[in-house]
Coordinates of C-alpha atoms in Angstrom, one line a residue:
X1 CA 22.4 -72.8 52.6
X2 CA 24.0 -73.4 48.9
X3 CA 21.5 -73.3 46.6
X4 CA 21.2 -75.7 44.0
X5 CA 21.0 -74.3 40.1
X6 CA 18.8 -76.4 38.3
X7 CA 16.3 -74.4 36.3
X8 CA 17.5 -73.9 32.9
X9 CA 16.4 -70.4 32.7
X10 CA 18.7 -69.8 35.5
X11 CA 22.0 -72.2 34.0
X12 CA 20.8 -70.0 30.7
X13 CA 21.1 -66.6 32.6
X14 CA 24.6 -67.4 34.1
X15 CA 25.7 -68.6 31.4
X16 CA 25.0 -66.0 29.2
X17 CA 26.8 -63.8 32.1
X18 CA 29.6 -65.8 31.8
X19 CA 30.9 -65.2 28.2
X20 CA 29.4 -61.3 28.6
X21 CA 33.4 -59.3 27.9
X22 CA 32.0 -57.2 30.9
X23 CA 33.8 -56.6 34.3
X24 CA 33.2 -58.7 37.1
X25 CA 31.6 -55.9 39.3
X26 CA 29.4 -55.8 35.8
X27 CA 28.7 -59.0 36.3
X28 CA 27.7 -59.2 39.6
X29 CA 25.5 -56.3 38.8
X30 CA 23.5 -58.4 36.1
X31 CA 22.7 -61.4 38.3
X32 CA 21.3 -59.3 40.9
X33 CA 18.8 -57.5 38.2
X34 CA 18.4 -61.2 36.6
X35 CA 17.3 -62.3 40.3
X36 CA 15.3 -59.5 40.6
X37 CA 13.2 -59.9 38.1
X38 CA 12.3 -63.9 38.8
X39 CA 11.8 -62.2 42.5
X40 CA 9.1 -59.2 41.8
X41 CA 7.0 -61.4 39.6
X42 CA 7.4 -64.7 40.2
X43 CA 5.6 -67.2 38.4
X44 CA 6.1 -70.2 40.7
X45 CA 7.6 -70.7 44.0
X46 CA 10.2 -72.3 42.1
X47 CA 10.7 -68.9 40.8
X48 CA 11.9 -67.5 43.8
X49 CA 14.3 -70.3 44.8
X50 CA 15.7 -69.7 41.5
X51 CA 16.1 -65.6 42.5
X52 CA 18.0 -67.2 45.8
X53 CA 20.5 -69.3 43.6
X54 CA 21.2 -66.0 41.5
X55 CA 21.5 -64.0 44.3
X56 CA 23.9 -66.7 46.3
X57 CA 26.0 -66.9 43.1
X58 CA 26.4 -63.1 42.8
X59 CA 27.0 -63.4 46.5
X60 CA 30.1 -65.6 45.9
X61 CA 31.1 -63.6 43.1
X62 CA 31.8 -60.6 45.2
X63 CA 34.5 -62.5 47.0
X64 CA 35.5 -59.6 49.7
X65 CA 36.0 -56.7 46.8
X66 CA 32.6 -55.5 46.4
X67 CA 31.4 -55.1 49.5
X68 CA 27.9 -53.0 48.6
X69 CA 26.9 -55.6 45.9
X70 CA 27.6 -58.3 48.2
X71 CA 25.6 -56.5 50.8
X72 CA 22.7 -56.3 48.4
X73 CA 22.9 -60.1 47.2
X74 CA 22.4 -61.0 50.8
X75 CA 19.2 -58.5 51.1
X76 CA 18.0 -59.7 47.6
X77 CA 18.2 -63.5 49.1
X78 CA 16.8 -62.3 52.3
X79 CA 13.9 -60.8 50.6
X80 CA 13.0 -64.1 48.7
X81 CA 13.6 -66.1 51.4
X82 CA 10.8 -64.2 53.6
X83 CA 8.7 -64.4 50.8
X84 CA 8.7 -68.5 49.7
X85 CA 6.0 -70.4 51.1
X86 CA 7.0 -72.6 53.8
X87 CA 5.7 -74.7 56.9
X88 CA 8.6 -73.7 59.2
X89 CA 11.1 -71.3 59.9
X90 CA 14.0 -72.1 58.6
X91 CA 13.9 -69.8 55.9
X92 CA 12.7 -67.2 57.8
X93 CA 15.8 -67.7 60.2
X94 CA 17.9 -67.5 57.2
X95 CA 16.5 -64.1 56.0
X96 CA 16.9 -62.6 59.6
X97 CA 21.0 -64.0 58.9
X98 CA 20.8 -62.0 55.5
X99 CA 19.0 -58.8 56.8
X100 CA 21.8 -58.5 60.3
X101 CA 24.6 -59.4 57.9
X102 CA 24.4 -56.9 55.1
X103 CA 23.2 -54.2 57.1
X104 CA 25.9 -52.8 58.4
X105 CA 27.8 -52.8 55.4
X106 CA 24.5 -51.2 53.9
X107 CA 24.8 -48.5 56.7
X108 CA 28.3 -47.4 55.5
X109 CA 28.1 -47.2 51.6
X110 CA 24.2 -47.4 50.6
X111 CA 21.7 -44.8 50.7
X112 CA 19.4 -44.1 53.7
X113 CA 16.3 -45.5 51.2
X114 CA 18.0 -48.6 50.8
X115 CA 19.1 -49.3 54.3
X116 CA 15.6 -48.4 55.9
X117 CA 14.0 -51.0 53.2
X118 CA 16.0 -53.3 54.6
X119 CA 15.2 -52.4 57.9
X120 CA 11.4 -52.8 57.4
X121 CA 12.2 -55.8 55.5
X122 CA 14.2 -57.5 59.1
X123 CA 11.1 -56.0 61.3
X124 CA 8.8 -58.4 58.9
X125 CA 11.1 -61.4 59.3
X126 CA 11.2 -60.8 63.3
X127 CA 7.3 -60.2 63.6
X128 CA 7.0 -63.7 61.6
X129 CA 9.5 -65.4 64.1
X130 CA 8.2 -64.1 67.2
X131 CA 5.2 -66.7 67.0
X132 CA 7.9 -69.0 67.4
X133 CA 9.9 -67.3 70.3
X134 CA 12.8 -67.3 67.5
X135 CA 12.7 -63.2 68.2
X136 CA 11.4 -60.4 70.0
X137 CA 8.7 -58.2 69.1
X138 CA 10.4 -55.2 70.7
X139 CA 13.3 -55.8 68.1
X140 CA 11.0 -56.0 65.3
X141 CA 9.4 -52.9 66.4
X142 CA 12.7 -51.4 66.7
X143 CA 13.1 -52.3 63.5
X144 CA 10.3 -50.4 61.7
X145 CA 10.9 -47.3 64.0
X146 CA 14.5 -47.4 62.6
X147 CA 13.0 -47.5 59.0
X148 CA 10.3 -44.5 59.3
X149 CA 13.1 -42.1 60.2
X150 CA 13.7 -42.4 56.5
X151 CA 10.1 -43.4 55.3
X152 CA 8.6 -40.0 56.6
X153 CA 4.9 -39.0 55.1
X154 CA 6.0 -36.6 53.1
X155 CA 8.4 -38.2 50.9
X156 CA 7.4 -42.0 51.5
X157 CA 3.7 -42.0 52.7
X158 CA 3.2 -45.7 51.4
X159 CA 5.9 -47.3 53.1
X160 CA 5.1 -44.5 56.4
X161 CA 1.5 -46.1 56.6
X162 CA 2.9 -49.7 56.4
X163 CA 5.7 -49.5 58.6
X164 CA 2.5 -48.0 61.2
X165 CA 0.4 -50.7 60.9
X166 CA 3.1 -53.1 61.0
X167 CA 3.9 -51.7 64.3
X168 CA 0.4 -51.1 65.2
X169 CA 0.1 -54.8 65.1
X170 CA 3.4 -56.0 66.7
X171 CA 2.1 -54.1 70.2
X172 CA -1.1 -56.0 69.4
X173 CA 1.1 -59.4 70.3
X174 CA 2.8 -58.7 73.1
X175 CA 2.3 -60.8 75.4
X176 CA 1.6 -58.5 78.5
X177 CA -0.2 -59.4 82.0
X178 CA -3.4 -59.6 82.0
X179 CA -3.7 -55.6 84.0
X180 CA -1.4 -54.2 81.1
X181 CA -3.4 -55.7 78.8
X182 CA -5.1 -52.3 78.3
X183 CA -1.7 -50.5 77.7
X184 CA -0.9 -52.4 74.7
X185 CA -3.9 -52.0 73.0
X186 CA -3.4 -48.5 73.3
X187 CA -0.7 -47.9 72.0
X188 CA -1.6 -49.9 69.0
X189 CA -4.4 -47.4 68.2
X190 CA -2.5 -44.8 69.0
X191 CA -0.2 -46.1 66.4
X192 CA -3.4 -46.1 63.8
X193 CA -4.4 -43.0 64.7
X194 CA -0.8 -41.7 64.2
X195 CA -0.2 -42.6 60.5
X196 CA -4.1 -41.3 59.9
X197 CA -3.3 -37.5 60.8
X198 CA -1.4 -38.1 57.5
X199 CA -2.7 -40.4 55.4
X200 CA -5.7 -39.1 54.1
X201 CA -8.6 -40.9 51.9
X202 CA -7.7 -38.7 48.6
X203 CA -3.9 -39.2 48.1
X204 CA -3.6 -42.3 49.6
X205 CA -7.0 -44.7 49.1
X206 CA -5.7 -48.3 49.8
X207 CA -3.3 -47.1 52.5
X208 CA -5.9 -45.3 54.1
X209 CA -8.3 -48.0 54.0
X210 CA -6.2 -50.8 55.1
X211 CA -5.1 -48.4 58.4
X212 CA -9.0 -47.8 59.2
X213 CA -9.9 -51.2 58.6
X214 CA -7.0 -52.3 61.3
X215 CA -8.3 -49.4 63.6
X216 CA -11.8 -50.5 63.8
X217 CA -10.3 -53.2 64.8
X218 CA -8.3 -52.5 67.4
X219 CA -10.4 -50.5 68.4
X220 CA -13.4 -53.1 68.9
X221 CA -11.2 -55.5 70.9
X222 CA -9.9 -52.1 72.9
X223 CA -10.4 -53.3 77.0
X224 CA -12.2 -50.8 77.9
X225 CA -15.0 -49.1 80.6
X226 CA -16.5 -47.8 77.3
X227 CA -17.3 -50.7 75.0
X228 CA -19.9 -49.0 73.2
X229 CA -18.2 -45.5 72.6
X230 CA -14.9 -48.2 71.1
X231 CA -17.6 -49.8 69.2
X232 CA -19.1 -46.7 67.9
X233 CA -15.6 -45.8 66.7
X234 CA -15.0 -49.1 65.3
X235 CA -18.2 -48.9 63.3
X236 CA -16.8 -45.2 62.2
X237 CA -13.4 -46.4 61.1
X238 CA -15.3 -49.7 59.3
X239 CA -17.3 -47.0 57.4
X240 CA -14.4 -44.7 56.4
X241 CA -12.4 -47.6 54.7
X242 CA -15.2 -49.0 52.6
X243 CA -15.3 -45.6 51.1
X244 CA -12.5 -47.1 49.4
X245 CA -13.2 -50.9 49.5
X246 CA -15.8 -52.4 47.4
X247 CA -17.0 -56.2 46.4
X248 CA -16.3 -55.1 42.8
X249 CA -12.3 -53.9 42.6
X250 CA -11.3 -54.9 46.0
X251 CA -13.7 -58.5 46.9
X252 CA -11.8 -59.6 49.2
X253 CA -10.2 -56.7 51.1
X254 CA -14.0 -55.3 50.9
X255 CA -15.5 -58.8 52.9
X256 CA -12.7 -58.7 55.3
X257 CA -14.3 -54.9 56.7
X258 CA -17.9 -56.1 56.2
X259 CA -16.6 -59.5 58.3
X260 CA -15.5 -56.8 60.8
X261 CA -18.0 -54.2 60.8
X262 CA -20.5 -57.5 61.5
X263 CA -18.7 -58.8 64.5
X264 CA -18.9 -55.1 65.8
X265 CA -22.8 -54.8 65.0
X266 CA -23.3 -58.0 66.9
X267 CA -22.6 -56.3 70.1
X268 CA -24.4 -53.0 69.7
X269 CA -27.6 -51.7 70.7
X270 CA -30.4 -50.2 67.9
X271 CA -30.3 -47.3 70.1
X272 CA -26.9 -46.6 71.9
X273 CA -29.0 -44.3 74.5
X274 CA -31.7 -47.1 75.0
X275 CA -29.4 -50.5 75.0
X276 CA -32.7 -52.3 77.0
X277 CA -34.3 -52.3 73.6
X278 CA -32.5 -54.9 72.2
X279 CA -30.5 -54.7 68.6
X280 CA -32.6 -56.7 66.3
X281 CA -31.7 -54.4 63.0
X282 CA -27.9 -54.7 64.1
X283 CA -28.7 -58.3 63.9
X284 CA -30.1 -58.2 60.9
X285 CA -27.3 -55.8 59.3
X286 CA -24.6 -58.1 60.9
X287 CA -26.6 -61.0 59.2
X288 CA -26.5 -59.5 55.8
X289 CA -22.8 -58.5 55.7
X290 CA -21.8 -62.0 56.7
X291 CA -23.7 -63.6 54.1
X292 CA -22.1 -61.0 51.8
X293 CA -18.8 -61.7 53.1
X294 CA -19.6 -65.6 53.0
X295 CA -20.2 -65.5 49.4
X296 CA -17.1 -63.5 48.5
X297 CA -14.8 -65.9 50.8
X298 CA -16.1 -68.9 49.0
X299 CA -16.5 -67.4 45.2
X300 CA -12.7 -66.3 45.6
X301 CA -11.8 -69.7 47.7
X302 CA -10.7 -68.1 51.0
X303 CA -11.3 -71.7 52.3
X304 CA -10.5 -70.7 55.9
X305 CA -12.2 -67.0 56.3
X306 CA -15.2 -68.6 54.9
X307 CA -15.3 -71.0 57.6
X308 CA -14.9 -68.2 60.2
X309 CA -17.9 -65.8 58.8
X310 CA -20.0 -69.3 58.4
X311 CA -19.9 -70.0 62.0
X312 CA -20.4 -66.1 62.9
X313 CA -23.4 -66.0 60.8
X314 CA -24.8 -69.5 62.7
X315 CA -24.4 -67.4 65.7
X316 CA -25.8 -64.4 64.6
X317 CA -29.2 -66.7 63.5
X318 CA -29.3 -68.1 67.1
X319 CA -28.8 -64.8 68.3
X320 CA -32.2 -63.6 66.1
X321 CA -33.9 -66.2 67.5
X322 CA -33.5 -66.2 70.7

């Protein structure tokens, strides 16, 4: 692809570059922060598309001299290209292009930090492309596992937990046979349950909550000859991340574990040792935190999860009165 420059702020930038008495390698340099900047907080989608034309045309600027800068025009394009909305993939297939391109070249002269953000960066662009057998989800995993040996807990505990719950969600969509079906759901909260021996509830709120949300989770859906005990956990793990989440600084992160924590009251008993009883105040709970996660959805326009709690809370009323 060759961008088209047609946003004055971006003719304005290059031009500016242009009559700069700077060094080419300068240069170079300036567009990529120029790009950046439209690419970390853009405005409008036609933000980032103008972050792609500055990258391409520092990416034609390096010629075959500057080999790191070029390598890092291609993951600056590659990083806005993943990021543009967009029906299709071709974008995406572009990125993947970038990401396989400049990595090597990233592998030779950049530091470790830089190459395993790109590396994390090509796992996301696979996982996105697998829905559309355009990649494999054992590359993408591959990806991420390549990444953490740089993105350890100690130093990089944000990217750690997000590179496990990427992961943790890739072995979620493989498509395995039906008998091995258990095997990858396993591994998925093992993958959880991995990144939570380290990131704890103190240092590391939001990371910890979005990793127990995702557990509880997986863990619900877990096939299983204990449902119950998986549902128990579930419940457990619900619990621990809205010790973090709540409707007033995190709405809708907060009715996304509520959502959850109600499909997983649905399905348990009052009294776990007495399941003949029935689970009439699980109902009830489950019926409240749907409404409550109703309201949120549609108050913040979450057209679609709204739809989803709205059907599970006509269930959960035919379910009462049955």
């Amino acid at each position: 692809m060759t961008p088209s420059i047609t946003d004055s702020a971006v003719k304005a930038a290059i031009a500016a570059i242009a009559s700069e008495s700077a060094t080419m390698e300068e240069k170079i340099q300036m567009l990529i922060e120029i790009a950046q900047g439209f690419q970390k907080k853009p405005k409008t989608a036609q933000d980032l598309r103008n972050a792609v034309s500055l990258y391409y045309r520092a990416y034609e600027m390096c010629g075959e001299e500057y080999t790191l800068l070029k390598a890092r025009a291609q993951v600056g394009m590659a990083g806005t290209l993943q990021i543009i909305p967009d029906v299709g993939t071709e974008l995406l297939l572009q990125a993947k292009v970038g990401y396989e391109e400049a990595l090597p070249t990233l592998q030779q002269l950049a530091l470790p930090e830089e190459v395993a953000e790109a590396q994390m960066n090509l796992g996301l662009v696979l996982q996105s492309l697998v829905p559309f057998n355009l990649a494999r989800i054992t590359d993408s995993i591959q990806a991420y596992h390549e990444a953490l040996r740089v993105f350890t807990w100690q130093d990089y505990p944000q990217e750690y937990a997000i590179l496990y719950n990427n992961i943790a969600i890739a072995y979620l969509s493989m498509p395995l046979a039906s008998e091995r079906e258990y095997l990858r759901q396993g591994l998925a909260v093992q993958s959880f349950e991995v990144a939570l021996k380290h990131i704890n509830l103190i240092d590391h709120p939001r990371e910890y909550a979005m990793l127990q949300n995702n557990l509880g989770n997986a863990l619900q859906y877990l096939v299983s000859s204990h449902p119950l005990e998986n549902n128990l956990r579930a419940i457990a793990a619900y619990n621990e991340a809205l010790k973090v989440r709540n409707p007033k600084d995190t709405p809708l992160e907060y009715a996304n574990t509520i959502s959850n924590k109600a499909n997983a009251l649905f399905n348990l008993p009052d009294d776990p040792e007495k399941p003949e009883n029935g689970n009439s105040n699980n109902l009830l709970q489950a019926h409240n935190y749907y409404q409550e996660a109703w309201q949120i959805f549609t108050q913040h326009q979450q057209i679609e999860q709204a739809e989803v709690v709205a059907q599970a809370l006509q269930d959960v009323e035919a379910e009462m009165m049955s």
